[in-house]
């Protein structure tokens, strides 16, 4: 990319190069999700180098790492590796209570060795997907009385459920899934009376978007490879064209199915967020 010829038309490869820089910046925490989506849209809409250049002007070039990291500490911390997310200490929040209301613990926070929570005629959400952990094994203690609690964990974490329910229950569907090497172990325990505690394993929106971009890049590479093969084969027979058309149709069908699943998941999450927000406003929760 150059600033000397701002009106020169950009290619698909140029736009993908910028998109890759944005994906790296998102993974490193240099961009939040809203900034990433805005810049990614601008990238794919850009037609010239002059439009592409400002998008990554404030981001490091690929392969260039700042010499000193004053925030993240040792190399590897904060990059998504489990070793970097088990930070020790006391935890940034040790309890949550909702009485006729709701509470949330989500985003970037540190889960203590034991987190205690109580809901009475209310609801609570404990989201560990972006959290750090004070220890390799943490306990999330949930007491739900005529209310509900949701515990959301990221893929790779081992989950053990030990709660007791009376006219209520604890979700055990995520038990038995082996954890990744070095990943923390989350023990969900407590008591539910006329209430329930759900346990769900989900990707973050950033990770889903990153995977979507990876799949998109793979599709572009497959199409380019097919076109190259078709060009080298020429018009020697008609079977190649039919095979290419069939493979293209299969790709389009897979893309359509993936997009439907992603839209459904995003719609479901937005609906849940709106329900949670209405519940907090109605009951004065925080």
PDB file of C-alpha atoms in Angstrom:
ATOM      1  CA  UNK A   1       0.000   0.000   0.000  1.00  0.00           C
ATOM      2  CA  UNK A   2       1.326   3.421  -0.880  1.00  0.00           C
ATOM      3  CA  UNK A   3       0.274   7.003  -0.317  1.00  0.00           C
ATOM      4  CA  UNK A   4       2.132   8.237  -3.420  1.00  0.00           C
ATOM      5  CA  UNK A   5      -0.664   7.120  -5.774  1.00  0.00           C
ATOM      6  CA  UNK A   6      -3.865   7.645  -3.782  1.00  0.00           C
ATOM      7  CA  UNK A   7      -6.119   7.355  -6.849  1.00  0.00           C
ATOM      8  CA  UNK A   8      -4.687   4.011  -7.954  1.00  0.00           C
ATOM      9  CA  UNK A   9      -7.363   1.308  -7.856  1.00  0.00           C
ATOM     10  CA  UNK A  10      -7.009  -1.249  -5.060  1.00  0.00           C
ATOM     11  CA  UNK A  11      -7.276  -4.984  -5.683  1.00  0.00           C
ATOM     12  CA  UNK A  12      -9.068  -7.697  -3.707  1.00  0.00           C
ATOM     13  CA  UNK A  13      -5.667  -8.783  -2.372  1.00  0.00           C
ATOM     14  CA  UNK A  14      -5.037  -5.240  -1.080  1.00  0.00           C
ATOM     15  CA  UNK A  15      -8.368  -5.209   0.721  1.00  0.00           C
ATOM     16  CA  UNK A  16      -7.705  -8.640   2.259  1.00  0.00           C
ATOM     17  CA  UNK A  17      -4.305  -7.432   3.467  1.00  0.00           C
ATOM     18  CA  UNK A  18      -5.970  -4.523   5.289  1.00  0.00           C
ATOM     19  CA  UNK A  19      -8.667  -6.847   6.675  1.00  0.00           C
ATOM     20  CA  UNK A  20      -5.946  -9.119   8.087  1.00  0.00           C
ATOM     21  CA  UNK A  21      -4.343  -6.163   9.893  1.00  0.00           C
ATOM     22  CA  UNK A  22      -7.759  -5.313  11.370  1.00  0.00           C
ATOM     23  CA  UNK A  23      -8.319  -8.899  12.523  1.00  0.00           C
ATOM     24  CA  UNK A  24      -4.932  -8.895  14.267  1.00  0.00           C
ATOM     25  CA  UNK A  25      -5.748  -5.580  15.922  1.00  0.00           C
ATOM     26  CA  UNK A  26      -9.078  -6.930  17.169  1.00  0.00           C
ATOM     27  CA  UNK A  27      -7.431 -10.053  18.599  1.00  0.00           C
ATOM     28  CA  UNK A  28      -4.796  -7.911  20.358  1.00  0.00           C
ATOM     29  CA  UNK A  29      -7.390  -5.566  21.849  1.00  0.00           C
ATOM     30  CA  UNK A  30      -6.272  -2.504  19.829  1.00  0.00           C
ATOM     31  CA  UNK A  31      -9.773  -2.206  18.365  1.00  0.00           C
ATOM     32  CA  UNK A  32     -13.102  -2.907  19.996  1.00  0.00           C
ATOM     33  CA  UNK A  33     -15.869  -4.709  18.130  1.00  0.00           C
ATOM     34  CA  UNK A  34     -17.645  -1.546  16.960  1.00  0.00           C
ATOM     35  CA  UNK A  35     -14.437  -0.023  15.570  1.00  0.00           C
ATOM     36  CA  UNK A  36     -13.509  -3.301  13.906  1.00  0.00           C
ATOM     37  CA  UNK A  37     -16.877  -3.636  12.161  1.00  0.00           C
ATOM     38  CA  UNK A  38     -16.803  -0.008  10.968  1.00  0.00           C
ATOM     39  CA  UNK A  39     -13.290  -0.294   9.578  1.00  0.00           C
ATOM     40  CA  UNK A  40     -13.931  -3.690   8.003  1.00  0.00           C
ATOM     41  CA  UNK A  41     -16.955  -2.332   6.169  1.00  0.00           C
ATOM     42  CA  UNK A  42     -14.909   0.647   4.970  1.00  0.00           C
ATOM     43  CA  UNK A  43     -12.190  -1.755   3.795  1.00  0.00           C
ATOM     44  CA  UNK A  44     -14.475  -3.806   1.584  1.00  0.00           C
ATOM     45  CA  UNK A  45     -16.127  -0.654   0.227  1.00  0.00           C
ATOM     46  CA  UNK A  46     -12.778   1.005  -0.597  1.00  0.00           C
ATOM     47  CA  UNK A  47     -11.897   1.320  -4.272  1.00  0.00           C
ATOM     48  CA  UNK A  48      -8.544   3.157  -4.178  1.00  0.00           C
ATOM     49  CA  UNK A  49      -5.353   3.143  -2.130  1.00  0.00           C
ATOM     50  CA  UNK A  50      -6.280   6.603  -0.898  1.00  0.00           C
ATOM     51  CA  UNK A  51      -9.400   5.158   0.733  1.00  0.00           C
ATOM     52  CA  UNK A  52      -7.595   2.141   2.186  1.00  0.00           C
ATOM     53  CA  UNK A  53      -4.552   3.860   3.679  1.00  0.00           C
ATOM     54  CA  UNK A  54      -6.283   5.794   6.532  1.00  0.00           C
ATOM     55  CA  UNK A  55      -8.031   2.648   7.796  1.00  0.00           C
ATOM     56  CA  UNK A  56      -4.855   1.212   9.364  1.00  0.00           C
ATOM     57  CA  UNK A  57      -2.833   4.406   9.773  1.00  0.00           C
ATOM     58  CA  UNK A  58      -2.904   4.164  13.602  1.00  0.00           C
ATOM     59  CA  UNK A  59      -2.195   0.400  13.750  1.00  0.00           C
ATOM     60  CA  UNK A  60       1.172  -1.410  13.756  1.00  0.00           C
ATOM     61  CA  UNK A  61       2.283  -2.944  10.486  1.00  0.00           C
ATOM     62  CA  UNK A  62       2.008  -6.755  10.235  1.00  0.00           C
ATOM     63  CA  UNK A  63       4.820  -8.461  12.090  1.00  0.00           C
ATOM     64  CA  UNK A  64       5.817  -5.302  13.978  1.00  0.00           C
ATOM     65  CA  UNK A  65       5.476  -5.490  17.762  1.00  0.00           C
ATOM     66  CA  UNK A  66       6.007  -2.500  20.093  1.00  0.00           C
ATOM     67  CA  UNK A  67       9.287  -2.984  21.997  1.00  0.00           C
ATOM     68  CA  UNK A  68       7.747  -2.615  25.454  1.00  0.00           C
ATOM     69  CA  UNK A  69       4.242  -3.626  26.553  1.00  0.00           C
ATOM     70  CA  UNK A  70       3.426  -1.626  29.670  1.00  0.00           C
ATOM     71  CA  UNK A  71      -0.074  -3.076  30.094  1.00  0.00           C
ATOM     72  CA  UNK A  72      -0.031  -6.747  29.273  1.00  0.00           C
ATOM     73  CA  UNK A  73       3.121  -7.758  31.122  1.00  0.00           C
ATOM     74  CA  UNK A  74       5.005 -10.886  30.065  1.00  0.00           C
ATOM     75  CA  UNK A  75       4.930 -12.061  26.480  1.00  0.00           C
ATOM     76  CA  UNK A  76       1.935 -14.237  25.794  1.00  0.00           C
ATOM     77  CA  UNK A  77      -0.330 -12.602  28.351  1.00  0.00           C
ATOM     78  CA  UNK A  78      -3.574 -11.301  26.954  1.00  0.00           C
ATOM     79  CA  UNK A  79      -3.136 -12.961  23.561  1.00  0.00           C
ATOM     80  CA  UNK A  80      -5.853 -15.529  24.186  1.00  0.00           C
ATOM     81  CA  UNK A  81      -3.537 -18.211  25.592  1.00  0.00           C
ATOM     82  CA  UNK A  82      -4.759 -19.763  28.833  1.00  0.00           C
ATOM     83  CA  UNK A  83      -1.447 -19.119  30.562  1.00  0.00           C
ATOM     84  CA  UNK A  84      -1.951 -15.398  30.007  1.00  0.00           C
ATOM     85  CA  UNK A  85      -5.490 -15.488  31.427  1.00  0.00           C
ATOM     86  CA  UNK A  86      -4.668 -17.175  34.763  1.00  0.00           C
ATOM     87  CA  UNK A  87      -3.390 -14.098  36.564  1.00  0.00           C
ATOM     88  CA  UNK A  88      -3.613 -14.875  40.295  1.00  0.00           C
ATOM     89  CA  UNK A  89      -4.727 -12.301  42.816  1.00  0.00           C
ATOM     90  CA  UNK A  90      -8.061 -11.871  44.533  1.00  0.00           C
ATOM     91  CA  UNK A  91     -10.368 -11.221  41.605  1.00  0.00           C
ATOM     92  CA  UNK A  92     -11.952  -7.954  40.528  1.00  0.00           C
ATOM     93  CA  UNK A  93     -15.426  -8.982  41.747  1.00  0.00           C
ATOM     94  CA  UNK A  94     -16.253 -11.621  44.348  1.00  0.00           C
ATOM     95  CA  UNK A  95     -20.058 -11.537  44.574  1.00  0.00           C
ATOM     96  CA  UNK A  96     -23.290 -10.580  42.864  1.00  0.00           C
ATOM     97  CA  UNK A  97     -26.787 -10.133  44.322  1.00  0.00           C
ATOM     98  CA  UNK A  98     -30.156  -9.465  42.708  1.00  0.00           C
ATOM     99  CA  UNK A  99     -33.363  -9.100  44.748  1.00  0.00           C
ATOM    100  CA  UNK A 100     -36.350  -8.230  42.589  1.00  0.00           C
ATOM    101  CA  UNK A 101     -33.838  -7.161  39.987  1.00  0.00           C
ATOM    102  CA  UNK A 102     -30.796  -8.346  38.085  1.00  0.00           C
ATOM    103  CA  UNK A 103     -27.013  -8.307  38.008  1.00  0.00           C
ATOM    104  CA  UNK A 104     -24.313  -8.961  35.404  1.00  0.00           C
ATOM    105  CA  UNK A 105     -20.643  -9.810  35.458  1.00  0.00           C
ATOM    106  CA  UNK A 106     -19.312  -9.811  31.923  1.00  0.00           C
ATOM    107  CA  UNK A 107     -16.610  -8.387  29.712  1.00  0.00           C
ATOM    108  CA  UNK A 108     -13.042  -8.081  30.977  1.00  0.00           C
ATOM    109  CA  UNK A 109     -12.945  -8.951  34.676  1.00  0.00           C
ATOM    110  CA  UNK A 110     -11.004 -11.333  36.932  1.00  0.00           C
ATOM    111  CA  UNK A 111     -12.886 -14.306  38.346  1.00  0.00           C
ATOM    112  CA  UNK A 112     -11.828 -14.985  41.966  1.00  0.00           C
ATOM    113  CA  UNK A 113     -11.172 -18.460  43.351  1.00  0.00           C
ATOM    114  CA  UNK A 114     -14.765 -18.383  44.621  1.00  0.00           C
ATOM    115  CA  UNK A 115     -17.530 -16.172  43.275  1.00  0.00           C
ATOM    116  CA  UNK A 116     -20.751 -16.109  45.351  1.00  0.00           C
ATOM    117  CA  UNK A 117     -24.062 -15.023  43.862  1.00  0.00           C
ATOM    118  CA  UNK A 118     -27.702 -14.823  44.981  1.00  0.00           C
ATOM    119  CA  UNK A 119     -30.901 -14.047  43.108  1.00  0.00           C
ATOM    120  CA  UNK A 120     -34.351 -13.778  44.699  1.00  0.00           C
ATOM    121  CA  UNK A 121     -37.190 -13.092  42.296  1.00  0.00           C
ATOM    122  CA  UNK A 122     -34.589 -11.842  39.867  1.00  0.00           C
ATOM    123  CA  UNK A 123     -31.911 -12.865  37.422  1.00  0.00           C
ATOM    124  CA  UNK A 124     -28.157 -12.910  37.104  1.00  0.00           C
ATOM    125  CA  UNK A 125     -25.625 -13.381  34.306  1.00  0.00           C
ATOM    126  CA  UNK A 126     -22.034 -14.502  34.946  1.00  0.00           C
ATOM    127  CA  UNK A 127     -20.135 -14.366  31.654  1.00  0.00           C
ATOM    128  CA  UNK A 128     -16.582 -15.781  31.709  1.00  0.00           C
ATOM    129  CA  UNK A 129     -15.830 -15.594  27.981  1.00  0.00           C
ATOM    130  CA  UNK A 130     -13.537 -12.552  28.174  1.00  0.00           C
ATOM    131  CA  UNK A 131     -12.558 -12.941  31.817  1.00  0.00           C
ATOM    132  CA  UNK A 132      -9.208 -13.671  33.431  1.00  0.00           C
ATOM    133  CA  UNK A 133      -8.989 -16.211  36.249  1.00  0.00           C
ATOM    134  CA  UNK A 134      -7.385 -15.915  39.666  1.00  0.00           C
ATOM    135  CA  UNK A 135      -6.617 -19.638  39.733  1.00  0.00           C
ATOM    136  CA  UNK A 136      -6.587 -22.748  37.545  1.00  0.00           C
ATOM    137  CA  UNK A 137      -9.732 -23.899  39.386  1.00  0.00           C
ATOM    138  CA  UNK A 138     -12.519 -21.477  40.290  1.00  0.00           C
ATOM    139  CA  UNK A 139     -15.870 -22.028  41.997  1.00  0.00           C
ATOM    140  CA  UNK A 140     -19.011 -20.184  40.911  1.00  0.00           C
ATOM    141  CA  UNK A 141     -21.542 -20.560  43.737  1.00  0.00           C
ATOM    142  CA  UNK A 142     -25.107 -19.801  42.647  1.00  0.00           C
ATOM    143  CA  UNK A 143     -28.163 -19.542  44.906  1.00  0.00           C
ATOM    144  CA  UNK A 144     -31.342 -19.032  42.882  1.00  0.00           C
ATOM    145  CA  UNK A 145     -34.634 -18.670  44.773  1.00  0.00           C
ATOM    146  CA  UNK A 146     -37.618 -18.140  42.489  1.00  0.00           C
ATOM    147  CA  UNK A 147     -35.210 -16.712  39.967  1.00  0.00           C
ATOM    148  CA  UNK A 148     -32.672 -17.690  37.348  1.00  0.00           C
ATOM    149  CA  UNK A 149     -28.939 -17.551  36.839  1.00  0.00           C
ATOM    150  CA  UNK A 150     -26.906 -17.953  33.636  1.00  0.00           C
ATOM    151  CA  UNK A 151     -23.234 -18.983  33.592  1.00  0.00           C
ATOM    152  CA  UNK A 152     -21.532 -18.553  30.198  1.00  0.00           C
ATOM    153  CA  UNK A 153     -18.110 -20.138  29.640  1.00  0.00           C
ATOM    154  CA  UNK A 154     -15.763 -20.027  26.632  1.00  0.00           C
ATOM    155  CA  UNK A 155     -14.863 -23.111  24.590  1.00  0.00           C
ATOM    156  CA  UNK A 156     -11.921 -25.050  26.034  1.00  0.00           C
ATOM    157  CA  UNK A 157     -12.883 -24.642  29.690  1.00  0.00           C
ATOM    158  CA  UNK A 158     -13.749 -27.749  31.709  1.00  0.00           C
ATOM    159  CA  UNK A 159     -17.079 -27.442  33.531  1.00  0.00           C
ATOM    160  CA  UNK A 160     -18.176 -29.395  36.614  1.00  0.00           C
ATOM    161  CA  UNK A 161     -21.732 -28.930  37.964  1.00  0.00           C
ATOM    162  CA  UNK A 162     -22.439 -29.789  41.615  1.00  0.00           C
ATOM    163  CA  UNK A 163     -25.550 -27.770  42.401  1.00  0.00           C
ATOM    164  CA  UNK A 164     -28.695 -29.038  44.126  1.00  0.00           C
ATOM    165  CA  UNK A 165     -32.193 -28.205  42.918  1.00  0.00           C
ATOM    166  CA  UNK A 166     -35.548 -28.424  44.708  1.00  0.00           C
ATOM    167  CA  UNK A 167     -38.396 -27.735  42.301  1.00  0.00           C
ATOM    168  CA  UNK A 168     -35.614 -26.280  40.207  1.00  0.00           C
ATOM    169  CA  UNK A 169     -32.340 -27.432  38.749  1.00  0.00           C
ATOM    170  CA  UNK A 170     -28.834 -26.964  37.376  1.00  0.00           C
ATOM    171  CA  UNK A 171     -27.976 -27.398  33.711  1.00  0.00           C
ATOM    172  CA  UNK A 172     -25.455 -30.235  33.269  1.00  0.00           C
ATOM    173  CA  UNK A 173     -25.219 -30.349  29.465  1.00  0.00           C
ATOM    174  CA  UNK A 174     -21.681 -28.929  29.400  1.00  0.00           C
ATOM    175  CA  UNK A 175     -20.290 -31.494  31.826  1.00  0.00           C
ATOM    176  CA  UNK A 176     -17.960 -34.144  30.460  1.00  0.00           C
ATOM    177  CA  UNK A 177     -16.430 -31.956  27.734  1.00  0.00           C
ATOM    178  CA  UNK A 178     -12.620 -32.229  28.104  1.00  0.00           C
ATOM    179  CA  UNK A 179     -10.781 -28.982  28.739  1.00  0.00           C
ATOM    180  CA  UNK A 180      -7.904 -27.711  26.654  1.00  0.00           C
ATOM    181  CA  UNK A 181      -4.351 -28.025  28.049  1.00  0.00           C
ATOM    182  CA  UNK A 182      -3.735 -25.247  30.555  1.00  0.00           C
ATOM    183  CA  UNK A 183      -7.378 -24.125  30.586  1.00  0.00           C
ATOM    184  CA  UNK A 184      -9.083 -23.362  33.908  1.00  0.00           C
ATOM    185  CA  UNK A 185     -11.648 -25.628  35.538  1.00  0.00           C
ATOM    186  CA  UNK A 186     -14.967 -24.010  36.474  1.00  0.00           C
ATOM    187  CA  UNK A 187     -17.029 -25.657  39.217  1.00  0.00           C
ATOM    188  CA  UNK A 188     -20.648 -24.478  39.273  1.00  0.00           C
ATOM    189  CA  UNK A 189     -22.282 -25.232  42.601  1.00  0.00           C
ATOM    190  CA  UNK A 190     -25.043 -23.909  44.822  1.00  0.00           C
ATOM    191  CA  UNK A 191     -28.774 -24.276  45.418  1.00  0.00           C
ATOM    192  CA  UNK A 192     -31.888 -23.642  43.327  1.00  0.00           C
ATOM    193  CA  UNK A 193     -35.393 -23.480  44.797  1.00  0.00           C
ATOM    194  CA  UNK A 194     -38.160 -22.804  42.303  1.00  0.00           C
ATOM    195  CA  UNK A 195     -35.422 -21.498  40.090  1.00  0.00           C
ATOM    196  CA  UNK A 196     -32.693 -22.613  37.746  1.00  0.00           C
ATOM    197  CA  UNK A 197     -29.031 -22.191  36.891  1.00  0.00           C
ATOM    198  CA  UNK A 198     -28.116 -22.550  33.220  1.00  0.00           C
ATOM    199  CA  UNK A 199     -24.607 -23.271  31.951  1.00  0.00           C
ATOM    200  CA  UNK A 200     -23.793 -22.456  28.331  1.00  0.00           C
ATOM    201  CA  UNK A 201     -20.618 -22.618  26.237  1.00  0.00           C
ATOM    202  CA  UNK A 202     -20.383 -19.819  23.677  1.00  0.00           C
ATOM    203  CA  UNK A 203     -17.869 -17.943  21.546  1.00  0.00           C
ATOM    204  CA  UNK A 204     -17.506 -14.199  21.917  1.00  0.00           C
ATOM    205  CA  UNK A 205     -18.849 -12.030  19.115  1.00  0.00           C
ATOM    206  CA  UNK A 206     -15.270 -11.070  18.230  1.00  0.00           C
ATOM    207  CA  UNK A 207     -14.232 -14.706  17.899  1.00  0.00           C
ATOM    208  CA  UNK A 208     -17.280 -15.551  15.785  1.00  0.00           C
ATOM    209  CA  UNK A 209     -16.498 -12.641  13.500  1.00  0.00           C
ATOM    210  CA  UNK A 210     -12.856 -13.703  13.248  1.00  0.00           C
ATOM    211  CA  UNK A 211     -13.884 -17.241  12.270  1.00  0.00           C
ATOM    212  CA  UNK A 212     -16.336 -15.849   9.749  1.00  0.00           C
ATOM    213  CA  UNK A 213     -13.555 -13.808   8.161  1.00  0.00           C
ATOM    214  CA  UNK A 214     -11.304 -16.871   8.054  1.00  0.00           C
ATOM    215  CA  UNK A 215     -14.013 -18.861   6.279  1.00  0.00           C
ATOM    216  CA  UNK A 216     -14.515 -16.011   3.838  1.00  0.00           C
ATOM    217  CA  UNK A 217     -10.797 -15.964   3.046  1.00  0.00           C
ATOM    218  CA  UNK A 218     -10.797 -19.734   2.510  1.00  0.00           C
ATOM    219  CA  UNK A 219     -13.711 -19.409   0.085  1.00  0.00           C
ATOM    220  CA  UNK A 220     -11.875 -16.728  -1.891  1.00  0.00           C
ATOM    221  CA  UNK A 221      -8.782 -18.925  -2.066  1.00  0.00           C
ATOM    222  CA  UNK A 222     -10.805 -21.935  -3.248  1.00  0.00           C
ATOM    223  CA  UNK A 223     -12.475 -19.874  -5.956  1.00  0.00           C
ATOM    224  CA  UNK A 224      -9.148 -18.463  -7.099  1.00  0.00           C
ATOM    225  CA  UNK A 225      -7.681 -21.975  -7.241  1.00  0.00           C
ATOM    226  CA  UNK A 226     -10.616 -23.221  -9.324  1.00  0.00           C
ATOM    227  CA  UNK A 227     -10.302 -20.313 -11.748  1.00  0.00           C
ATOM    228  CA  UNK A 228      -6.584 -20.954 -12.094  1.00  0.00           C
ATOM    229  CA  UNK A 229      -7.236 -24.641 -12.763  1.00  0.00           C
ATOM    230  CA  UNK A 230      -9.930 -23.799 -15.270  1.00  0.00           C
ATOM    231  CA  UNK A 231      -7.617 -21.375 -17.046  1.00  0.00           C
ATOM    232  CA  UNK A 232      -4.808 -23.926 -17.273  1.00  0.00           C
ATOM    233  CA  UNK A 233      -7.224 -26.577 -18.594  1.00  0.00           C
ATOM    234  CA  UNK A 234      -8.724 -24.268 -21.199  1.00  0.00           C
ATOM    235  CA  UNK A 235     -11.544 -25.555 -23.341  1.00  0.00           C
ATOM    236  CA  UNK A 236     -10.249 -29.100 -23.719  1.00  0.00           C
ATOM    237  CA  UNK A 237     -13.514 -30.578 -22.520  1.00  0.00           C
ATOM    238  CA  UNK A 238     -16.867 -29.561 -21.136  1.00  0.00           C
ATOM    239  CA  UNK A 239     -16.674 -31.639 -17.991  1.00  0.00           C
ATOM    240  CA  UNK A 240     -14.437 -29.194 -16.172  1.00  0.00           C
ATOM    241  CA  UNK A 241     -16.929 -26.356 -16.579  1.00  0.00           C
ATOM    242  CA  UNK A 242     -19.749 -28.533 -15.247  1.00  0.00           C
ATOM    243  CA  UNK A 243     -17.610 -29.615 -12.275  1.00  0.00           C
ATOM    244  CA  UNK A 244     -16.666 -26.024 -11.503  1.00  0.00           C
ATOM    245  CA  UNK A 245     -20.301 -24.927 -11.686  1.00  0.00           C
ATOM    246  CA  UNK A 246     -21.347 -27.732  -9.340  1.00  0.00           C
ATOM    247  CA  UNK A 247     -18.616 -26.865  -6.826  1.00  0.00           C
ATOM    248  CA  UNK A 248     -19.565 -23.184  -7.014  1.00  0.00           C
ATOM    249  CA  UNK A 249     -23.208 -24.084  -6.312  1.00  0.00           C
ATOM    250  CA  UNK A 250     -22.162 -26.163  -3.314  1.00  0.00           C
ATOM    251  CA  UNK A 251     -20.069 -23.287  -1.992  1.00  0.00           C
ATOM    252  CA  UNK A 252     -22.984 -20.889  -2.346  1.00  0.00           C
ATOM    253  CA  UNK A 253     -25.272 -23.303  -0.526  1.00  0.00           C
ATOM    254  CA  UNK A 254     -22.790 -23.705   2.336  1.00  0.00           C
ATOM    255  CA  UNK A 255     -22.366 -19.932   2.560  1.00  0.00           C
ATOM    256  CA  UNK A 256     -26.128 -19.447   2.685  1.00  0.00           C
ATOM    257  CA  UNK A 257     -26.498 -22.027   5.476  1.00  0.00           C
ATOM    258  CA  UNK A 258     -23.650 -20.490   7.497  1.00  0.00           C
ATOM    259  CA  UNK A 259     -25.075 -16.991   7.102  1.00  0.00           C
ATOM    260  CA  UNK A 260     -28.504 -18.190   8.255  1.00  0.00           C
ATOM    261  CA  UNK A 261     -26.998 -19.800  11.361  1.00  0.00           C
ATOM    262  CA  UNK A 262     -24.963 -16.691  12.141  1.00  0.00           C
ATOM    263  CA  UNK A 263     -27.962 -14.371  11.688  1.00  0.00           C
ATOM    264  CA  UNK A 264     -30.071 -16.611  13.905  1.00  0.00           C
ATOM    265  CA  UNK A 265     -27.423 -16.615  16.648  1.00  0.00           C
ATOM    266  CA  UNK A 266     -26.914 -12.849  16.461  1.00  0.00           C
ATOM    267  CA  UNK A 267     -30.680 -12.236  16.540  1.00  0.00           C
ATOM    268  CA  UNK A 268     -31.066 -14.521  19.551  1.00  0.00           C
ATOM    269  CA  UNK A 269     -28.265 -12.727  21.417  1.00  0.00           C
ATOM    270  CA  UNK A 270     -29.713  -9.289  20.649  1.00  0.00           C
ATOM    271  CA  UNK A 271     -33.139 -10.392  21.854  1.00  0.00           C
ATOM    272  CA  UNK A 272     -31.635 -11.737  25.076  1.00  0.00           C
ATOM    273  CA  UNK A 273     -29.683  -8.516  25.633  1.00  0.00           C
ATOM    274  CA  UNK A 274     -32.856  -6.458  25.139  1.00  0.00           C
ATOM    275  CA  UNK A 275     -34.767  -8.682  27.582  1.00  0.00           C
ATOM    276  CA  UNK A 276     -31.995  -8.344  30.167  1.00  0.00           C
ATOM    277  CA  UNK A 277     -31.884  -4.574  29.732  1.00  0.00           C
ATOM    278  CA  UNK A 278     -35.675  -4.239  30.108  1.00  0.00           C
ATOM    279  CA  UNK A 279     -35.556  -6.412  33.214  1.00  0.00           C
ATOM    280  CA  UNK A 280     -32.808  -4.276  34.796  1.00  0.00           C
ATOM    281  CA  UNK A 281     -34.633  -1.012  34.040  1.00  0.00           C
ATOM    282  CA  UNK A 282     -37.936  -2.372  35.352  1.00  0.00           C
ATOM    283  CA  UNK A 283     -36.470  -3.658  38.612  1.00  0.00           C
ATOM    284  CA  UNK A 284     -33.695  -1.160  39.145  1.00  0.00           C
ATOM    285  CA  UNK A 285     -30.960  -3.754  38.685  1.00  0.00           C
ATOM    286  CA  UNK A 286     -27.352  -2.993  37.808  1.00  0.00           C
TER     287      UNK A 286
END
